[in-house]
mmCIF file of C-alpha atoms in Angstrom:
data_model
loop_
_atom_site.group_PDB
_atom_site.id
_atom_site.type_symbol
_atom_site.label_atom_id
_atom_site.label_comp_id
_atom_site.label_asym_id
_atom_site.label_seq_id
_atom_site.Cartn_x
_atom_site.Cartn_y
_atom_site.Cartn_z
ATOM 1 C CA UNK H 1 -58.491 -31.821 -30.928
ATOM 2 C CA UNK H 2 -56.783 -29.713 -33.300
ATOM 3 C CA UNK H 3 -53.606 -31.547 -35.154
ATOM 4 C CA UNK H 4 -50.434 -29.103 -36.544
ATOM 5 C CA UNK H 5 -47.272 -30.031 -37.803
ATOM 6 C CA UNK H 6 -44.263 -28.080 -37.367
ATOM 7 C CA UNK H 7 -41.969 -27.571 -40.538
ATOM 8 C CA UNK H 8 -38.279 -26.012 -39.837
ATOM 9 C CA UNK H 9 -35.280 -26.764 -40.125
ATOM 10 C CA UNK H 10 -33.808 -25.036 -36.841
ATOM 11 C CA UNK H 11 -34.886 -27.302 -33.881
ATOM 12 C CA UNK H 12 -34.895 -24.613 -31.653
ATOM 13 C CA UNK H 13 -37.369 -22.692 -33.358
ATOM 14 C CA UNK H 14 -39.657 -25.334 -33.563
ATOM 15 C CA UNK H 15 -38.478 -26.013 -29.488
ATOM 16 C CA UNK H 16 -39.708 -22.630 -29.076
ATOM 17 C CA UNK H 17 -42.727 -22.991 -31.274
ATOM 18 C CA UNK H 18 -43.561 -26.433 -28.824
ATOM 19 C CA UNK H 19 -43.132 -24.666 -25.590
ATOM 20 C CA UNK H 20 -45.599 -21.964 -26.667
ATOM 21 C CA UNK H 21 -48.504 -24.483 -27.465
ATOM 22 C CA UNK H 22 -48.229 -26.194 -24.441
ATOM 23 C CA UNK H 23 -50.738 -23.429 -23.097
ATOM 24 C CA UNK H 24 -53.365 -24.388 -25.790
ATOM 25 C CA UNK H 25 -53.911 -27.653 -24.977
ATOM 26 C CA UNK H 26 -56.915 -28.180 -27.504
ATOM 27 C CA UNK H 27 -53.892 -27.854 -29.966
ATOM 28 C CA UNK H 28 -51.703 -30.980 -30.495
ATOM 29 C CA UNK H 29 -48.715 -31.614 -32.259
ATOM 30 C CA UNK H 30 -48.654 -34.424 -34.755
ATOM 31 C CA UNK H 31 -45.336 -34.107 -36.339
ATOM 32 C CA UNK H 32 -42.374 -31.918 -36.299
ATOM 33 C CA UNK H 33 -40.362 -32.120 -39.702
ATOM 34 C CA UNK H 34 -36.694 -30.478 -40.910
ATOM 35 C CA UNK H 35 -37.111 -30.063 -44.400
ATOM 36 C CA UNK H 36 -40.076 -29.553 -47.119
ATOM 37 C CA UNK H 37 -39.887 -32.701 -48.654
ATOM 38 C CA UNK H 38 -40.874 -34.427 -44.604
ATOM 39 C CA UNK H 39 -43.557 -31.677 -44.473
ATOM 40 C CA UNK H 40 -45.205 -32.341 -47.527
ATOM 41 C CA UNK H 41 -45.329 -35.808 -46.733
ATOM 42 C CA UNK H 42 -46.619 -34.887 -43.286
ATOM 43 C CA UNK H 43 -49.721 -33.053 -44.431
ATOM 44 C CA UNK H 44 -50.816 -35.291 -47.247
ATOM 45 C CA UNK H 45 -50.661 -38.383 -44.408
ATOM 46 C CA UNK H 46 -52.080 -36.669 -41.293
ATOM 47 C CA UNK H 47 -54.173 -33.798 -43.131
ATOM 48 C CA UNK H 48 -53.632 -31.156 -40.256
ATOM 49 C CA UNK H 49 -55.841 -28.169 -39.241
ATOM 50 C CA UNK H 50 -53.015 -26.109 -38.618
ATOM 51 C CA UNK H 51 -49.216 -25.562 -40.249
ATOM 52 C CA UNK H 52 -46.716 -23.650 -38.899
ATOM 53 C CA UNK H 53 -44.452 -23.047 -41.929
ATOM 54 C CA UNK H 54 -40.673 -21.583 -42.124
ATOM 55 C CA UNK H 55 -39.860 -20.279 -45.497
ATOM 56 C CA UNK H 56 -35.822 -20.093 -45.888
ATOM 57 C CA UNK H 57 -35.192 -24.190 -45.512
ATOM 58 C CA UNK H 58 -32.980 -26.689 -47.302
ATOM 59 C CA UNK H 59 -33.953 -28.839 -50.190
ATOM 60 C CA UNK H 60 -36.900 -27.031 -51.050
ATOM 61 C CA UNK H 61 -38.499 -23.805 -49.346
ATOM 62 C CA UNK H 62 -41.876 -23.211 -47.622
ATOM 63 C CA UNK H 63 -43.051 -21.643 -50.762
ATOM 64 C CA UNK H 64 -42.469 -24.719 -53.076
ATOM 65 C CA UNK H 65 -43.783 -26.742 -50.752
ATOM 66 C CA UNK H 66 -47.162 -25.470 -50.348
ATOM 67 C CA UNK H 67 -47.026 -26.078 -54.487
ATOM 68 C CA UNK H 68 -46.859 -29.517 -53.733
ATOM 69 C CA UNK H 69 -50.046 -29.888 -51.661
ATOM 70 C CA UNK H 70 -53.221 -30.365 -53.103
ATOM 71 C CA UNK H 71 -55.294 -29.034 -50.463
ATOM 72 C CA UNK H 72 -53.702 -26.776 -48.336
ATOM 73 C CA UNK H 73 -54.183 -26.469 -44.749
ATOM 74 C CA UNK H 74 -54.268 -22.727 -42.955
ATOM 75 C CA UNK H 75 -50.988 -21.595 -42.537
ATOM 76 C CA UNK H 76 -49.136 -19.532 -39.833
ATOM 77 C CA UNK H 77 -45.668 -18.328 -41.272
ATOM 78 C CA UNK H 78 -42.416 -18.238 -39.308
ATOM 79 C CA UNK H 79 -40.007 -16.174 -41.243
ATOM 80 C CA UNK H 80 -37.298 -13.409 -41.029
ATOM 81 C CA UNK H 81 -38.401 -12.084 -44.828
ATOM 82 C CA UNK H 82 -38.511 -8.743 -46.169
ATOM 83 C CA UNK H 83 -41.292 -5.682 -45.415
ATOM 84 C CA UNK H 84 -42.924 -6.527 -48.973
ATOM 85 C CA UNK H 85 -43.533 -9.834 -48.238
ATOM 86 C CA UNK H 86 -44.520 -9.438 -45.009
ATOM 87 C CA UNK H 87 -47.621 -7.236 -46.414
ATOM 88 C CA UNK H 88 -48.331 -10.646 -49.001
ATOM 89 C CA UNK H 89 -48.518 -12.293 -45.599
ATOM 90 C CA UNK H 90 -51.114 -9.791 -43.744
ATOM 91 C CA UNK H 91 -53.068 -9.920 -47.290
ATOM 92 C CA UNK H 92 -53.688 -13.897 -47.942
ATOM 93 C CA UNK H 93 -51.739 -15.968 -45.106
ATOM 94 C CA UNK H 94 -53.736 -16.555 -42.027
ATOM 95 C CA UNK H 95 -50.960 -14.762 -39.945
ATOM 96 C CA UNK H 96 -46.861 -14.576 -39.758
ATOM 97 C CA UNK H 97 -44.605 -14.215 -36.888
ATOM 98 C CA UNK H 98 -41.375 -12.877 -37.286
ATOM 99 C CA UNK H 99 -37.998 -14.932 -35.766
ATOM 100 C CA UNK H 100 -37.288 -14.351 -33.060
ATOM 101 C CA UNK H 101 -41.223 -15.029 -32.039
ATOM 102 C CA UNK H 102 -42.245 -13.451 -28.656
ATOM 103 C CA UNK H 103 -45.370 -15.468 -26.899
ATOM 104 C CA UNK H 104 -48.000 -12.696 -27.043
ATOM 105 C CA UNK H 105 -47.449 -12.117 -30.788
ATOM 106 C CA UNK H 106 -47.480 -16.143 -30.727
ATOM 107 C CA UNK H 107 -50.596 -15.936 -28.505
ATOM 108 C CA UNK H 108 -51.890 -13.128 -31.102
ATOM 109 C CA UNK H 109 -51.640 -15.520 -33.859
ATOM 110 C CA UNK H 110 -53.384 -18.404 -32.388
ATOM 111 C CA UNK H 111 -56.066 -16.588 -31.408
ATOM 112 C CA UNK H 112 -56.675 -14.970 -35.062
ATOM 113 C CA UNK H 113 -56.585 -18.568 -36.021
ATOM 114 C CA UNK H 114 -58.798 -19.722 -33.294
ATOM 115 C CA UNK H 115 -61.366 -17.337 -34.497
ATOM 116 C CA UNK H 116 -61.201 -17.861 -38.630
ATOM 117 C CA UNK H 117 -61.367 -21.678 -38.204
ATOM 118 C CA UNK H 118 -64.760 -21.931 -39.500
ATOM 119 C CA UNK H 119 -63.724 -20.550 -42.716
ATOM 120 C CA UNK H 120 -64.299 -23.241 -45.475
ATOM 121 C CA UNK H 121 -61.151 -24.760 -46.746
ATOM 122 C CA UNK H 122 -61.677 -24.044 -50.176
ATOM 123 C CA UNK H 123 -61.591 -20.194 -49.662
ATOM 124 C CA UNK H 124 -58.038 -20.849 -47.244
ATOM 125 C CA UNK H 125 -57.077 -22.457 -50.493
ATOM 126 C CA UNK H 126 -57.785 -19.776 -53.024
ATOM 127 C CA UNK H 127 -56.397 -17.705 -50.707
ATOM 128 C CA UNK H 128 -53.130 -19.530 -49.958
ATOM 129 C CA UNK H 129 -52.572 -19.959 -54.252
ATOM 130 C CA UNK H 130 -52.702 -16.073 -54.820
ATOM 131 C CA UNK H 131 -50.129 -15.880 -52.473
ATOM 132 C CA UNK H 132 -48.109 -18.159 -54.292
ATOM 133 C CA UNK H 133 -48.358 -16.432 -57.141
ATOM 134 C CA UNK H 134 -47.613 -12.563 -55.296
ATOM 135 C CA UNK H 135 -44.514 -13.844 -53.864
ATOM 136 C CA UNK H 136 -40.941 -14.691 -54.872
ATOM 137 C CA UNK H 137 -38.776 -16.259 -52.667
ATOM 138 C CA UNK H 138 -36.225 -14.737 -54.691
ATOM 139 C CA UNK H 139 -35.010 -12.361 -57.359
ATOM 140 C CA UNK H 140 -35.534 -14.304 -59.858
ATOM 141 C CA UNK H 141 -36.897 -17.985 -59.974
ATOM 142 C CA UNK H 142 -33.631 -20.732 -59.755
ATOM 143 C CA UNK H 143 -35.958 -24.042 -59.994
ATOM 144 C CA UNK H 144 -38.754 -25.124 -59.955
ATOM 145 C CA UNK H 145 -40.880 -28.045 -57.600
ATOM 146 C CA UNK H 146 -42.957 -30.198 -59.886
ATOM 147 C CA UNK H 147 -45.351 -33.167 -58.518
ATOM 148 C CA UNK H 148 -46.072 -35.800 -61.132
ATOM 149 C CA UNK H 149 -48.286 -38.626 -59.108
ATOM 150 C CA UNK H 150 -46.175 -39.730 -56.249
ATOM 151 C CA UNK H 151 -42.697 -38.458 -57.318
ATOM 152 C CA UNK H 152 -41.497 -34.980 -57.080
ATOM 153 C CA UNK H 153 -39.162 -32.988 -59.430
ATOM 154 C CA UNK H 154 -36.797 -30.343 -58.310
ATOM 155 C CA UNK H 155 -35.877 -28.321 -61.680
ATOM 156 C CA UNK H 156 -32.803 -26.297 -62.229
ATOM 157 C CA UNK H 157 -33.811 -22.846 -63.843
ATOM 158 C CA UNK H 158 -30.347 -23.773 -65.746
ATOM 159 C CA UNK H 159 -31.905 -26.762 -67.495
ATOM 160 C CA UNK H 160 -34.925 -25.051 -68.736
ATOM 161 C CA UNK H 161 -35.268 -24.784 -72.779
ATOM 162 C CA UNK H 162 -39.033 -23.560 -73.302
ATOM 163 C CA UNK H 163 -41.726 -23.086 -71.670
ATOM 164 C CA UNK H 164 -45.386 -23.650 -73.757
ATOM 165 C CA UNK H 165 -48.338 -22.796 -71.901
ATOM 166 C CA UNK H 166 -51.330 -25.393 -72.199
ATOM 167 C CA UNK H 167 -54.698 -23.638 -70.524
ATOM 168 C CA UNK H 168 -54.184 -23.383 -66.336
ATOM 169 C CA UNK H 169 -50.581 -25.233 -67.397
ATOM 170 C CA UNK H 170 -47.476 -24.583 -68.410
ATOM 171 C CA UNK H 171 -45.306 -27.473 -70.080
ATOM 172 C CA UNK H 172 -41.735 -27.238 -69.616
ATOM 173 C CA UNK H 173 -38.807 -28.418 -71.800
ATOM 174 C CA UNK H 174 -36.081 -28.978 -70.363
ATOM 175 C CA UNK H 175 -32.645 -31.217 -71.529
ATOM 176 C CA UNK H 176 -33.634 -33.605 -69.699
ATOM 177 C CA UNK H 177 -37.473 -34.000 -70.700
ATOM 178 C CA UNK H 178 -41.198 -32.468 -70.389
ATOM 179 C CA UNK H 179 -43.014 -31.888 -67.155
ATOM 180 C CA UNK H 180 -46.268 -30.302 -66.382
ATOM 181 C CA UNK H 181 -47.204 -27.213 -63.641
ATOM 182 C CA UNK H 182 -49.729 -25.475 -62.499
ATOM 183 C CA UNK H 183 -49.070 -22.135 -63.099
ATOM 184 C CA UNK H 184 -48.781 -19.285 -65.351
ATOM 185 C CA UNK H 185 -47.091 -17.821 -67.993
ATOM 186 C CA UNK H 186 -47.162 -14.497 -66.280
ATOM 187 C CA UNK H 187 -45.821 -16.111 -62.842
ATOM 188 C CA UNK H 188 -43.160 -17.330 -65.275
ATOM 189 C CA UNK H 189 -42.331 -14.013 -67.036
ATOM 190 C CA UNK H 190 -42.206 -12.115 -64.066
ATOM 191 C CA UNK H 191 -40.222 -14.468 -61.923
ATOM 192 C CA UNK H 192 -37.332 -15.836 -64.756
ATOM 193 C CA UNK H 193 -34.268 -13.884 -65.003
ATOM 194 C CA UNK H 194 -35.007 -11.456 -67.720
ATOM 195 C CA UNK H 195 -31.457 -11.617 -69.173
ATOM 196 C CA UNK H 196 -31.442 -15.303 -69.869
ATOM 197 C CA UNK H 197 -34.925 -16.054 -70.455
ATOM 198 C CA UNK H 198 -37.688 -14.075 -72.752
ATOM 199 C CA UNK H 199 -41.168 -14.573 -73.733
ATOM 200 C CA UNK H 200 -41.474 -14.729 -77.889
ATOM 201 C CA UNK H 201 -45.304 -15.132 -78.177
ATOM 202 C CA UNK H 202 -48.260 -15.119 -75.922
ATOM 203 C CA UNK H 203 -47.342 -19.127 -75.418
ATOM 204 C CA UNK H 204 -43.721 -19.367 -75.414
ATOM 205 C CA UNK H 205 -40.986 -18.390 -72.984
ATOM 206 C CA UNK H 206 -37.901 -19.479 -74.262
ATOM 207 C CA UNK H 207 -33.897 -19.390 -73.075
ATOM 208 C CA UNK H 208 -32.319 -16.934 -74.776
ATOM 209 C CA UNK H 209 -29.380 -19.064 -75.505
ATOM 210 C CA UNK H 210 -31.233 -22.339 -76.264
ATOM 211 C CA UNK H 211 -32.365 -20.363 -79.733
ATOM 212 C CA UNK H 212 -30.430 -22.423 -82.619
ATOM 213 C CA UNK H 213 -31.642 -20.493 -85.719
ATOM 214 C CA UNK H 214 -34.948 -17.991 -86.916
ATOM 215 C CA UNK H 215 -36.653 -18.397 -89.854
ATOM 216 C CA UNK H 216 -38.966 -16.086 -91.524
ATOM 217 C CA UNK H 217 -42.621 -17.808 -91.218
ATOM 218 C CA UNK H 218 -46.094 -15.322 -92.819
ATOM 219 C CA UNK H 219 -46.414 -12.233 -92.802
ATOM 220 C CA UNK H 220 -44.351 -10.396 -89.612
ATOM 221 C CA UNK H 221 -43.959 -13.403 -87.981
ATOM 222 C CA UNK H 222 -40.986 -16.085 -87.535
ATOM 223 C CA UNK H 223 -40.050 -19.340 -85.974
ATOM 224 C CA UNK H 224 -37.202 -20.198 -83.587
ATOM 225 C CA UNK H 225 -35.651 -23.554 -83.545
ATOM 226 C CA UNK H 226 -34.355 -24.419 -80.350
ATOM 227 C CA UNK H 227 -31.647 -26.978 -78.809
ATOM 228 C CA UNK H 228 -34.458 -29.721 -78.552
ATOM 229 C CA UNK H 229 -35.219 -29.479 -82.260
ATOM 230 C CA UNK H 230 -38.414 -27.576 -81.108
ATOM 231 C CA UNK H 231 -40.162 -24.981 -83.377
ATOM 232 C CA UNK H 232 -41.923 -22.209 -81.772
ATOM 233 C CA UNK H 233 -43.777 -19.554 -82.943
ATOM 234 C CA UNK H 234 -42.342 -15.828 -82.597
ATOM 235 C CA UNK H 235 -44.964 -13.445 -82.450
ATOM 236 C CA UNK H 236 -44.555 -9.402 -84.343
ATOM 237 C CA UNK H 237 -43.488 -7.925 -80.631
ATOM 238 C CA UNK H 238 -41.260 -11.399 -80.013
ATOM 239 C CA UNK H 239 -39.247 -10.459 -82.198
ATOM 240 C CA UNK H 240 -38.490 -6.837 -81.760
ATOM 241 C CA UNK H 241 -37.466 -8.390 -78.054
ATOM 242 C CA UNK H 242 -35.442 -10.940 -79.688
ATOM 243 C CA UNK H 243 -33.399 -8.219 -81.889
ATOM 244 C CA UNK H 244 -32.796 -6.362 -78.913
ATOM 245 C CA UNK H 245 -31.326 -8.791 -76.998
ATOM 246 C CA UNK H 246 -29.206 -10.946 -80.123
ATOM 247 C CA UNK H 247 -28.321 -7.438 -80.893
ATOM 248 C CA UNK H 248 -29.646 -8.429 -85.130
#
């Protein structure tokens, strides 16, 4: 028997969704859930074999909640997002079906998942954390989804100070403490809003306005203190960013 859980937050999509499996009857249906926060809690108990997964929900999006899992499970999207995500989809996601979902592009789904199941688990989950890192579920990033042992942070992009990166890590300040992710500097220089936030050195990504004072530090290089009494190091082309946006 094959276990899936059903994550959105519309119940009739996931009526829909139901009605369509009822032909597959190898397939069962473990758990339907409204919001990320039930769904992450849903795979880590039941471990399914299959997801079905709507981006654009309350609380915290399909996106951030995949961050949360340790070991994902394959993945079949139900979304309404944009042409250049869709082609993120077709590249790492084992398929997507665009709301409103017909049955045979349902039926076309299952089947593609039918047929990759023997793929081992740690390939679905290189797979599935590329496309975390390819896609934004927005402009620019807002907050971020952190998972420290059983409890779960939801951070404001608002209450960020500095980000340091620490090898496959990234620590970030914020005013209300330190927290730990998984991901990269890069991710995080891409996806901040580049008019609030700027990266100063090849470890720091600071808020723009968090930046008490610089000091002149060496030869060509300098130190910011921030809000949090931090000091960070400003690299040679940090600073020529860091004129340019002060306006010094």
């Amino acid at each position: 028997m094959i276990k899936a859980v059903l994550i959105d937050d519309e119940p009739l999509a996931r009526s829909i969704i139901s009605e369509y499996l009822a032909d597959y009857k190898e397939i069962q249906i473990i758990e339907e859930c409204n919001d990320g926060f039930e769904g992450a809690k849903a795979i880590m108990q039941h471990q399914p074999d299959l997801v079905f997964l709507d981006i654009q929900m309350p609380k915290i999006n399909g996106f951030e909640m995949l961050e949360l899992i340790d070991q994902q499970p394959p993945v079949i999207f139900t979304t309404a997002f944009d042409e250049y995500a869709i082609r993120a989809f077709e590249k790492y996601a084992i398929d997507y079906l665009l709301k409103p979902i017909s049955k045979s592009r349902f039926d076309q789904a299952i089947s593609k998942f039918l047929q990759q199941r023997n793929v081992q688990s740690t390939v679905a989950l290189e797979q599935t954390k590329k496309m975390l890192e390819t896609i934004s579920p927005s402009p620019s990033l807002e907050r971020i989804v952190v998972k420290t042992g059983n409890k779960i942070n939801v951070i404001a992009a608002d209450n960020l100070i500095c980000l340091e990166a620490d090898d496959d890590y990234v620590h970030l300040h914020t005013t209300t403490g330190s927290y730990l992710k998984n991901k990269t500097m890069a991710f995080f220089e891409k996806e901040l809003d580049p008019n609030i936030f700027v990266r100063i050195h090849r470890s720091y990504i600071v808020r723009i306005d968090s930046i008490v004072r610089l000091e002149a530090f060496e030869k060509e290089s300098h130190i910011a203190i921030l809000s949090n009494n931090m000091k960070v190091n400003v690299s040679k082309s940090g600073y020529s960013k860091l004129k340019q946006v002060l306006d010094i």
